[in-house]
């Protein structure tokens, strides 16, 4: 691998650490819940192992950082990179475009509770509920999710395009939520979010995307 190829821009996806609702399997989108102690430890541990000069996530290579404005993602960002990091000054943006899928009427419910609710409302007589195709009552459809993710992806590609051959480091970090990051990955590689691409991000997990040049 040449030096230039080694600097091909990457997109780091970081899922926030565990919360009490995530621990219980409750669907969490708009509810502004904080990390629990386990979640804070997850992020701090990943930061120690993977963040720093010469490590996987090198702050010197970060060109932009996009963070969901929920409390749990803000805490994750601060634990991961530090609340007053000089390198991050002017490089990070809080944006609603990467908030979790809005679950609407299903907010705070567990999977089986959602299915019971839908049956009570007369839904799913012919097939089981699938969030990817059916969306959420009172919340977002897949088309709305795709639209806002596509906006952020366009921004990222505009940032990285002038530096695709290693002209300068142009990595981007996205700190967000489990389901929306799975959706982001599908859109990044040009797939609809209904595509059955198996992806799973544990709380406090990091993944890396890139592009062919």
PDB file of N, CA and C in Angstrom, residues 8 19-20 33 54 58 64 82 85 111 133 145 165 172 187 206:
ATOM      1  N   UNK A   8      -6.264   7.421   2.356  1.00  0.00           N
ATOM      2  CA  UNK A   8      -7.611   7.478   1.803  1.00  0.00           C
ATOM      3  C   UNK A   8      -8.601   7.782   2.920  1.00  0.00           C
ATOM      4  N   UNK A  19     -27.260   2.545  27.755  1.00  0.00           N
ATOM      5  CA  UNK A  19     -28.166   3.284  28.633  1.00  0.00           C
ATOM      6  C   UNK A  19     -29.053   2.266  29.342  1.00  0.00           C
ATOM      7  N   UNK A  20     -29.795   2.725  30.333  1.00  0.00           N
ATOM      8  CA  UNK A  20     -30.684   1.799  31.046  1.00  0.00           C
ATOM      9  C   UNK A  20     -31.779   1.269  30.118  1.00  0.00           C
ATOM     10  N   UNK A  33     -32.105  10.266  27.261  1.00  0.00           N
ATOM     11  CA  UNK A  33     -31.592   9.476  28.375  1.00  0.00           C
ATOM     12  C   UNK A  33     -30.064   9.497  28.382  1.00  0.00           C
ATOM     13  N   UNK A  54      -1.307   7.787  16.195  1.00  0.00           N
ATOM     14  CA  UNK A  54      -0.849   6.501  15.706  1.00  0.00           C
ATOM     15  C   UNK A  54      -1.828   5.360  15.909  1.00  0.00           C
ATOM     16  N   UNK A  58      -7.074   8.482  14.920  1.00  0.00           N
ATOM     17  CA  UNK A  58      -6.045   9.472  15.213  1.00  0.00           C
ATOM     18  C   UNK A  58      -6.650  10.873  15.087  1.00  0.00           C
ATOM     19  N   UNK A  64     -13.688  16.316  10.140  1.00  0.00           N
ATOM     20  CA  UNK A  64     -14.973  16.742  10.665  1.00  0.00           C
ATOM     21  C   UNK A  64     -15.550  15.673  11.594  1.00  0.00           C
ATOM     22  N   UNK A  82     -12.717  13.866  24.532  1.00  0.00           N
ATOM     23  CA  UNK A  82     -12.442  14.926  25.495  1.00  0.00           C
ATOM     24  C   UNK A  82     -13.247  16.162  25.196  1.00  0.00           C
ATOM     25  N   UNK A  85     -10.976  19.239  23.662  1.00  0.00           N
ATOM     26  CA  UNK A  85      -9.853  18.903  22.792  1.00  0.00           C
ATOM     27  C   UNK A  85      -9.593  20.024  21.789  1.00  0.00           C
ATOM     28  N   UNK A 111     -39.740  -4.852  21.930  1.00  0.00           N
ATOM     29  CA  UNK A 111     -40.179  -5.397  20.649  1.00  0.00           C
ATOM     30  C   UNK A 111     -41.525  -6.113  20.758  1.00  0.00           C
ATOM     31  N   UNK A 133     -39.538  -1.796   6.559  1.00  0.00           N
ATOM     32  CA  UNK A 133     -40.532  -1.549   5.516  1.00  0.00           C
ATOM     33  C   UNK A 133     -41.777  -0.830   6.030  1.00  0.00           C
ATOM     34  N   UNK A 145     -36.126   8.635   6.861  1.00  0.00           N
ATOM     35  CA  UNK A 145     -34.798   8.314   7.403  1.00  0.00           C
ATOM     36  C   UNK A 145     -33.752   8.395   6.305  1.00  0.00           C
ATOM     37  N   UNK A 165      -6.892  11.075  -2.753  1.00  0.00           N
ATOM     38  CA  UNK A 165      -5.600  10.455  -3.062  1.00  0.00           C
ATOM     39  C   UNK A 165      -4.524  10.853  -2.053  1.00  0.00           C
ATOM     40  N   UNK A 172     -13.579  11.331   8.868  1.00  0.00           N
ATOM     41  CA  UNK A 172     -14.791  11.890   9.458  1.00  0.00           C
ATOM     42  C   UNK A 172     -15.297  10.923  10.522  1.00  0.00           C
ATOM     43  N   UNK A 187     -26.857   3.209   3.278  1.00  0.00           N
ATOM     44  CA  UNK A 187     -26.911   4.334   2.351  1.00  0.00           C
ATOM     45  C   UNK A 187     -25.523   4.697   1.828  1.00  0.00           C
ATOM     46  N   UNK A 206     -17.176   0.644  17.484  1.00  0.00           N
ATOM     47  CA  UNK A 206     -16.714   1.488  16.400  1.00  0.00           C
ATOM     48  C   UNK A 206     -16.621   0.644  15.131  1.00  0.00           C
TER      49      UNK A 206
END
